[in-house]
PDB file of C-alpha atoms in Angstrom:
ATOM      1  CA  UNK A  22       0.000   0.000   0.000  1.00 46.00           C
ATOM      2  CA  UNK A  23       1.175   3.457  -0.988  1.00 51.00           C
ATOM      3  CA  UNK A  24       2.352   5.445   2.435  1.00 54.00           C
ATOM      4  CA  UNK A  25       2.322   9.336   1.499  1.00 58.00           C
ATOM      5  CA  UNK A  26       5.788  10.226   3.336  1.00 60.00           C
ATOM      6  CA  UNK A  27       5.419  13.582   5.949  1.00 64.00           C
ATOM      7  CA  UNK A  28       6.301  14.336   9.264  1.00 70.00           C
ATOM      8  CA  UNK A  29       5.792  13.206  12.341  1.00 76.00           C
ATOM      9  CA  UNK A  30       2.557  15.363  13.835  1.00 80.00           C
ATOM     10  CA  UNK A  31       3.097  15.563  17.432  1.00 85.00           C
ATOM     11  CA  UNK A  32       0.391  18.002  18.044  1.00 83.00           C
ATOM     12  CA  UNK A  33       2.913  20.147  19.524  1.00 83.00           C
ATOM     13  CA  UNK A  34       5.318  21.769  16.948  1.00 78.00           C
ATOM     14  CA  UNK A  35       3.901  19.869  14.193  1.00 78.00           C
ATOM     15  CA  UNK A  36       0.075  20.035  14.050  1.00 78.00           C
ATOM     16  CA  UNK A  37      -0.611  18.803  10.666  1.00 77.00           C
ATOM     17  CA  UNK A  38       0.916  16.681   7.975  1.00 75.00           C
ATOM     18  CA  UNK A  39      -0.305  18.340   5.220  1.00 79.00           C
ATOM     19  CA  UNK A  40       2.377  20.453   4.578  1.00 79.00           C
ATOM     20  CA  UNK A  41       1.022  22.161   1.389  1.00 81.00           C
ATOM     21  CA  UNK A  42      -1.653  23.663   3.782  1.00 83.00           C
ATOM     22  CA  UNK A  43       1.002  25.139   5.803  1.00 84.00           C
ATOM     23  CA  UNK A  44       2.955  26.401   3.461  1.00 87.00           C
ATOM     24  CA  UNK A  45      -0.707  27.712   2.366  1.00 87.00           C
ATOM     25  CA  UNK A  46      -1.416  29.550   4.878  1.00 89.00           C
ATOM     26  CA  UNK A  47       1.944  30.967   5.656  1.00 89.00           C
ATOM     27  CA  UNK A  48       2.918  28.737   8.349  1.00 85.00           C
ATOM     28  CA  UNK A  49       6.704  28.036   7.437  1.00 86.00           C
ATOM     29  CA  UNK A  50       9.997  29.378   8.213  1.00 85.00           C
ATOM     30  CA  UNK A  51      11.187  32.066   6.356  1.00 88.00           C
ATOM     31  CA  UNK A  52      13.900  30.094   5.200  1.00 89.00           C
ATOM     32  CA  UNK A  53      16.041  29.754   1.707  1.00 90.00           C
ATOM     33  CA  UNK A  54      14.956  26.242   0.104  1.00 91.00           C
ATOM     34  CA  UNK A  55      15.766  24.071  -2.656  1.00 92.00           C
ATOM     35  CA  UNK A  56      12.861  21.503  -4.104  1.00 92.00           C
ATOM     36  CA  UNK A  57      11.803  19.800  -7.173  1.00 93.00           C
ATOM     37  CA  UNK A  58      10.785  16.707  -8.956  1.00 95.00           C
ATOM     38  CA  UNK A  59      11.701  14.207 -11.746  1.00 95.00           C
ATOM     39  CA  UNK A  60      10.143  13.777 -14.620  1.00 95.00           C
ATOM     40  CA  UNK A  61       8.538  10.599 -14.151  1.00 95.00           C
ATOM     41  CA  UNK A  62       7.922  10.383 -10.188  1.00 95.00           C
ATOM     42  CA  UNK A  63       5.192   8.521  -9.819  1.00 94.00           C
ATOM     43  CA  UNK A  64       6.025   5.495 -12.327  1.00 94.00           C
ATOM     44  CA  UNK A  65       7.086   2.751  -9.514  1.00 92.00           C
ATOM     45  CA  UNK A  66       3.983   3.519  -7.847  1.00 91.00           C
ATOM     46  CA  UNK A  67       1.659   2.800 -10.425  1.00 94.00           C
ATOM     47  CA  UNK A  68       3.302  -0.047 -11.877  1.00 93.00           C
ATOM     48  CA  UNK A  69       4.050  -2.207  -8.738  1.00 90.00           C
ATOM     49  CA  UNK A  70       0.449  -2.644  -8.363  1.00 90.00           C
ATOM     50  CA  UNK A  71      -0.774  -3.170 -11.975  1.00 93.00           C
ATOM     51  CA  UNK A  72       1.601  -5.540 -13.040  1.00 91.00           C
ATOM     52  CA  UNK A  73      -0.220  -6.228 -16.558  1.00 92.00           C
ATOM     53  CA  UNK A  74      -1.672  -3.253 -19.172  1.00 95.00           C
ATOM     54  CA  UNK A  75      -4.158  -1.233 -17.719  1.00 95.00           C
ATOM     55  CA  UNK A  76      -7.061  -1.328 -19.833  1.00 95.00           C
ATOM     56  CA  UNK A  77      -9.455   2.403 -21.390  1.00 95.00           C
ATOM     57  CA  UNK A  78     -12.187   1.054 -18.812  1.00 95.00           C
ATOM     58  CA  UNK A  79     -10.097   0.520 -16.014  1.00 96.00           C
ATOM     59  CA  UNK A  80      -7.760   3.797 -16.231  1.00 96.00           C
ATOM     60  CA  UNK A  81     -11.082   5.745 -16.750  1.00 96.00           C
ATOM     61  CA  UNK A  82     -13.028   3.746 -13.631  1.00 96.00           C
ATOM     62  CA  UNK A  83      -9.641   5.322 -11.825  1.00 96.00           C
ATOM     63  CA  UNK A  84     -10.054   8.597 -12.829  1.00 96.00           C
ATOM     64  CA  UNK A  85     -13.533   9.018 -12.249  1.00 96.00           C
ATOM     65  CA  UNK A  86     -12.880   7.191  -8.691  1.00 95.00           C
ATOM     66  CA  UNK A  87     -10.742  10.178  -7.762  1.00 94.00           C
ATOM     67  CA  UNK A  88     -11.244  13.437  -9.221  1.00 95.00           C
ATOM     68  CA  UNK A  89     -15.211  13.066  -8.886  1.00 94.00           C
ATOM     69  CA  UNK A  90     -16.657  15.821 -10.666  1.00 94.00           C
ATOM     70  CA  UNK A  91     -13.212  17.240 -12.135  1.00 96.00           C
ATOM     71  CA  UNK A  92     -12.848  14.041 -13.680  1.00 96.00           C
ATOM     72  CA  UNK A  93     -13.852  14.884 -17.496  1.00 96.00           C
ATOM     73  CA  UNK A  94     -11.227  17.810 -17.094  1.00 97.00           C
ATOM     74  CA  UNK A  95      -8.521  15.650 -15.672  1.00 96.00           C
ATOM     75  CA  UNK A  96      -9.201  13.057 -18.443  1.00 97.00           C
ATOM     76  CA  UNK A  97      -9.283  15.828 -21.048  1.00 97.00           C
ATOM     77  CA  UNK A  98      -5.473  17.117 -19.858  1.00 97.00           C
ATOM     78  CA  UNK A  99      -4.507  13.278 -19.433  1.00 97.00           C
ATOM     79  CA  UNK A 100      -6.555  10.737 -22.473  1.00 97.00           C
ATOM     80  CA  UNK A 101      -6.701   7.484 -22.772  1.00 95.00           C
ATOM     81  CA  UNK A 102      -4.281   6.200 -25.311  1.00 93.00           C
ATOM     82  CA  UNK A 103      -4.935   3.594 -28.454  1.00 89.00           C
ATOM     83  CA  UNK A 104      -2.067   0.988 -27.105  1.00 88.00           C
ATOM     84  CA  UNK A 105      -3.852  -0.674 -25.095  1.00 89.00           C
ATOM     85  CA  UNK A 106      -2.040   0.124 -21.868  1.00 95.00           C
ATOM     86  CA  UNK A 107      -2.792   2.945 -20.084  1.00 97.00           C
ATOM     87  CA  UNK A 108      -0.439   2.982 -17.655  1.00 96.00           C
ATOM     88  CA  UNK A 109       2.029   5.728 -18.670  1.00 96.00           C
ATOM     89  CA  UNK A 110      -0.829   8.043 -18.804  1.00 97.00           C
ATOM     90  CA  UNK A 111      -2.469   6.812 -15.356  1.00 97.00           C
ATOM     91  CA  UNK A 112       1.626   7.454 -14.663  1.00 97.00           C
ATOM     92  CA  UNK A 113       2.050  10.917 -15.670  1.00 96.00           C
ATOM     93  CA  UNK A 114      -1.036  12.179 -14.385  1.00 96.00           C
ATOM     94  CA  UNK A 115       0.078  10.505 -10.726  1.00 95.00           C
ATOM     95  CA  UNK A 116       3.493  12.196 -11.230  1.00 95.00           C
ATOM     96  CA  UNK A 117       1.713  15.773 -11.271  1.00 95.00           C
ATOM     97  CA  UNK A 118      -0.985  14.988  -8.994  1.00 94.00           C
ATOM     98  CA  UNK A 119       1.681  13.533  -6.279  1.00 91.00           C
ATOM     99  CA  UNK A 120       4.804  15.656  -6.821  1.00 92.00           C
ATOM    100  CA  UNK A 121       5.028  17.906  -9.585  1.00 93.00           C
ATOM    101  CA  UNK A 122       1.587  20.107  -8.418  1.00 92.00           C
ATOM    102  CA  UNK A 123       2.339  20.369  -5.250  1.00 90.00           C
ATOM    103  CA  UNK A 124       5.886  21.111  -5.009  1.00 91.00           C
ATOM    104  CA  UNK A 125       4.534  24.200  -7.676  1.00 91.00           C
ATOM    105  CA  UNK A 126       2.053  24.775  -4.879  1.00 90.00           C
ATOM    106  CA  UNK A 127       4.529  24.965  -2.233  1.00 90.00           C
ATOM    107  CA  UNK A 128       7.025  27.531  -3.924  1.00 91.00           C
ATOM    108  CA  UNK A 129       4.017  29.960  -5.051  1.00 91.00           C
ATOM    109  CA  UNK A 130       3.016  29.956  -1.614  1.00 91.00           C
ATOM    110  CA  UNK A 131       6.473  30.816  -0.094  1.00 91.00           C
ATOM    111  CA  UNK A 132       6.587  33.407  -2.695  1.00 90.00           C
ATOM    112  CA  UNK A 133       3.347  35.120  -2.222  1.00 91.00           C
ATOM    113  CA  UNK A 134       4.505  35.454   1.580  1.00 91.00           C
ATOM    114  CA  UNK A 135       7.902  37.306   0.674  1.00 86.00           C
ATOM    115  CA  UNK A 136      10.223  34.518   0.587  1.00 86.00           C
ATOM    116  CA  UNK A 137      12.268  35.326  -2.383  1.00 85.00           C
ATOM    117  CA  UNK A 138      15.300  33.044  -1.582  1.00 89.00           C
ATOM    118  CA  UNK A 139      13.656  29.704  -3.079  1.00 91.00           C
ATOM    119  CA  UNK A 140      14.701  27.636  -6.307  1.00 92.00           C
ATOM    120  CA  UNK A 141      12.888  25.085  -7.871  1.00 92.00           C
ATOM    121  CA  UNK A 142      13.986  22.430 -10.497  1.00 93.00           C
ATOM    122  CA  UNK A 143      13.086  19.559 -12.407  1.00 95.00           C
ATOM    123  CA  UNK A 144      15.324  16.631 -12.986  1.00 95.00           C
ATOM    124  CA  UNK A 145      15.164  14.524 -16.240  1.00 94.00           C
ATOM    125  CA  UNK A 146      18.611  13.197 -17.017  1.00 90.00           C
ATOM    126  CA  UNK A 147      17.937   9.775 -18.074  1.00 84.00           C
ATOM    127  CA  UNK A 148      20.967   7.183 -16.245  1.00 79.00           C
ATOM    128  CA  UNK A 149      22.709   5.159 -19.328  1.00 72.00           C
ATOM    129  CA  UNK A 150      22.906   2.078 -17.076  1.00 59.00           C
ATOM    130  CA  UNK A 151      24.248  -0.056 -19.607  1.00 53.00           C
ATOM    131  CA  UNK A 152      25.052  -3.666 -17.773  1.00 50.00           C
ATOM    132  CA  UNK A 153      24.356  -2.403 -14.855  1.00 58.00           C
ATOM    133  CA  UNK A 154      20.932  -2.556 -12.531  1.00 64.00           C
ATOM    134  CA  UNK A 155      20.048   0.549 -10.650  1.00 70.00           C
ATOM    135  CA  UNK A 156      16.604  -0.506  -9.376  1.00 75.00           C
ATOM    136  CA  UNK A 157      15.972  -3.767  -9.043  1.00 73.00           C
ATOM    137  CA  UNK A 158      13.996  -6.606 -10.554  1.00 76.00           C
ATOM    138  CA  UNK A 159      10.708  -4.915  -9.266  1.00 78.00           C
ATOM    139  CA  UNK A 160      11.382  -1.355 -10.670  1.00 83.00           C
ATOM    140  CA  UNK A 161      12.217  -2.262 -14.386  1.00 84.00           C
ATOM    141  CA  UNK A 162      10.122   0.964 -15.772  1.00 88.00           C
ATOM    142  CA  UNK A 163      12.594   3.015 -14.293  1.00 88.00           C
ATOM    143  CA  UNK A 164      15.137   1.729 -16.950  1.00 85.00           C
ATOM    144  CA  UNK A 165      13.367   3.873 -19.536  1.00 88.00           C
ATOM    145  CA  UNK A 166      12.397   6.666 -17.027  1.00 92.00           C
ATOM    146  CA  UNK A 167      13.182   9.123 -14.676  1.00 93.00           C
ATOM    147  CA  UNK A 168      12.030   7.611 -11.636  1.00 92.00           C
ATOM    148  CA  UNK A 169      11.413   9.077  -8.111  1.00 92.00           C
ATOM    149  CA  UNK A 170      15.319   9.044  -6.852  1.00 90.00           C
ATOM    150  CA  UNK A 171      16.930   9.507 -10.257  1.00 90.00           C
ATOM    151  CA  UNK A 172      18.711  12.977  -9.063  1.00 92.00           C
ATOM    152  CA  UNK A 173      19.967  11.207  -5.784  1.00 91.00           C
ATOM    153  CA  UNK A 174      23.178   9.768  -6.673  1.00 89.00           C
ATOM    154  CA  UNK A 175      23.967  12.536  -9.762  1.00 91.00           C
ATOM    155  CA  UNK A 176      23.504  14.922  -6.351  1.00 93.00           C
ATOM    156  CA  UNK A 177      25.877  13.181  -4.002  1.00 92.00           C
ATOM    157  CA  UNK A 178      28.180  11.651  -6.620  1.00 90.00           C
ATOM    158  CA  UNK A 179      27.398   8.378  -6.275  1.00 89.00           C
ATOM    159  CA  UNK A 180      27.152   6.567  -9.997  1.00 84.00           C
ATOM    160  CA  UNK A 181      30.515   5.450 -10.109  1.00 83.00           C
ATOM    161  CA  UNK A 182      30.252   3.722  -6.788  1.00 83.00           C
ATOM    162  CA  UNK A 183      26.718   2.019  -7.976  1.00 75.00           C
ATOM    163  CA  UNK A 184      29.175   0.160 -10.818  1.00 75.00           C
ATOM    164  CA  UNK A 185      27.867   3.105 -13.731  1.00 77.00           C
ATOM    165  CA  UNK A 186      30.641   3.376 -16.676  1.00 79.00           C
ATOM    166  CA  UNK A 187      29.407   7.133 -16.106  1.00 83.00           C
ATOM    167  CA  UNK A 188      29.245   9.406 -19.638  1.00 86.00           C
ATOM    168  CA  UNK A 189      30.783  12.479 -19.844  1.00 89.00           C
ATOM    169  CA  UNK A 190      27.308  14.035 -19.738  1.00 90.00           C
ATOM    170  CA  UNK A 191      25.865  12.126 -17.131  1.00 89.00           C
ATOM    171  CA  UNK A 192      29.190  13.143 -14.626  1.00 90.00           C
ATOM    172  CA  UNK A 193      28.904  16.789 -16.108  1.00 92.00           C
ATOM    173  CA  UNK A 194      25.254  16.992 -15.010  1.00 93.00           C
ATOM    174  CA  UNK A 195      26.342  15.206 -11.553  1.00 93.00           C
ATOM    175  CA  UNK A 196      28.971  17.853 -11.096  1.00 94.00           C
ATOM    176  CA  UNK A 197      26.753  20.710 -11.726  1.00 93.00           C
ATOM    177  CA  UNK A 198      24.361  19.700  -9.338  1.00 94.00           C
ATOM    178  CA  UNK A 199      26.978  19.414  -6.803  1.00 92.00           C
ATOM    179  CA  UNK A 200      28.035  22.663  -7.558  1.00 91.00           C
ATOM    180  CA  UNK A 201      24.550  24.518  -7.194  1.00 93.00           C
ATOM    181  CA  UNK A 202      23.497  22.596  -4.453  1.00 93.00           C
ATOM    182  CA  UNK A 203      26.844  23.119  -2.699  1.00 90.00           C
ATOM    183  CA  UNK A 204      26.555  26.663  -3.056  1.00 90.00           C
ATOM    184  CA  UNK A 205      23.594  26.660  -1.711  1.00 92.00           C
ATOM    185  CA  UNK A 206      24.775  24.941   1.615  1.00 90.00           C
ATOM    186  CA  UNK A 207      27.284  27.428   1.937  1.00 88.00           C
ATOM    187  CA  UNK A 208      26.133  30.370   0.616  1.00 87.00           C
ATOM    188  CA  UNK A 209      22.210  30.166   0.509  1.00 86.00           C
ATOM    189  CA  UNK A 210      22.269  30.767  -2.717  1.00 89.00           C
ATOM    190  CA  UNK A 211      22.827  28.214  -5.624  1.00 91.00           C
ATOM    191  CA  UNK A 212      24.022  31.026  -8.033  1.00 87.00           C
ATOM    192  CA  UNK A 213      26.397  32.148  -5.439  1.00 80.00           C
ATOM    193  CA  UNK A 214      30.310  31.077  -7.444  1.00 63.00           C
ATOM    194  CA  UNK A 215      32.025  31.417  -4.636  1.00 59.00           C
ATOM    195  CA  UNK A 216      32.955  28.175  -4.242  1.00 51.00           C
ATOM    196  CA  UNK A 217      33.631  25.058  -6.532  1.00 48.00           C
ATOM    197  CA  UNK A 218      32.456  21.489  -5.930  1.00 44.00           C
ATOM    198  CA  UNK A 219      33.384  18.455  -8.336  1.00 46.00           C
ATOM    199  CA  UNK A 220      33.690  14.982  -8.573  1.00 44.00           C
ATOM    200  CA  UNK A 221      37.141  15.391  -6.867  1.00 45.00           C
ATOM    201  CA  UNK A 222      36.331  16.753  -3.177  1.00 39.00           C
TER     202      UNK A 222
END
């Protein structure tokens, strides 16, 4: 069953674990941040339980099961497709709905209460993992997609260790990470070149 990850509400500090209706209503620390998503989030998620193709009927039944009366909108922005299998599109539409929507959410709302020092990006560097298996027997979508997790080891550097004969664009893209997100950390400010951060240190 899918868990929605939050924090612990303690009723104390943290009242709520809906954090998009804190960030909402203004209830955040006027802090610098750093969030985004990958491109295709939400993929594991939908194919771990629907193992086979996912049928018009069924992807509709799912749609109408959860957006109610926005349904015909959200099936409008998201249609059915003629191969049969529906779930890339049942995929995508999870992958905005989960992630990409609200993490927009959350950095309008820290705008619109005078928090200018927030960045947001969007990860879609596909891994060449040629011989190599980065997710598992269970995961095997995420060999043609930009799973949930992709940016984690470009961030911290970590393909070569995973056994990756890592391209020169796939270590260039690592490195720049590094370097914005490093910046960041020391500066609060990802744009801030004060500092340099490769594959070496």
């Amino acid at each position: 069953e899918f868990v929605v990850w939050g924090p612990y509400v303690d009723g104390k500090i943290v009242k709520t674990a809906n954090l998009q209706d804190m960030f909402l209503q203004g209830k955040f620390q006027k802090k610098p941040f750093i969030i985004g998503t990958t491109t295709d989030e939400a993929f594991p998620i939908i194919y771990e339980p629907f193992k086979k193709n996912l049928t018009k009927s069924q992807y509709t039944d799912i749609v109408l099961g959860r957006f109610l009366g926005k349904a015909p909108l959200v099936l409008k922005e998201y249609p059915p497709v003629p191969s049969g299998d529906d779930r890339p599109v049942l995929a995508r539409l999870a992958s905005d709905f989960i992630y990409a929507c609200p993490t927009r959410r959350v950095i309008r709302s820290a705008t619109r209460f005078e928090l200018s020092d927030v960045w947001l990006y969007h990860f879609d560097q596909m891994t060449e993992a040629k011989g190599v298996n980065l997710w598992g027997p269970t995961d095997t979508e995420c060999y043609t997609h930009v799973c949930h997790g992709s940016d984690v080891p470009f961030l911290f550097q970590t393909l070569k260790l995973a056994g990756l004969n890592v391209t020169n664009e796939e270590q260039s893209t690592a490195d720049s990470m590094a370097y914005f997100f490093g910046n960041f950390i020391h500066t609060g400010d990802p744009n801030n070149s004060g500092w340099r951060v490769s594959s070496q240190h």
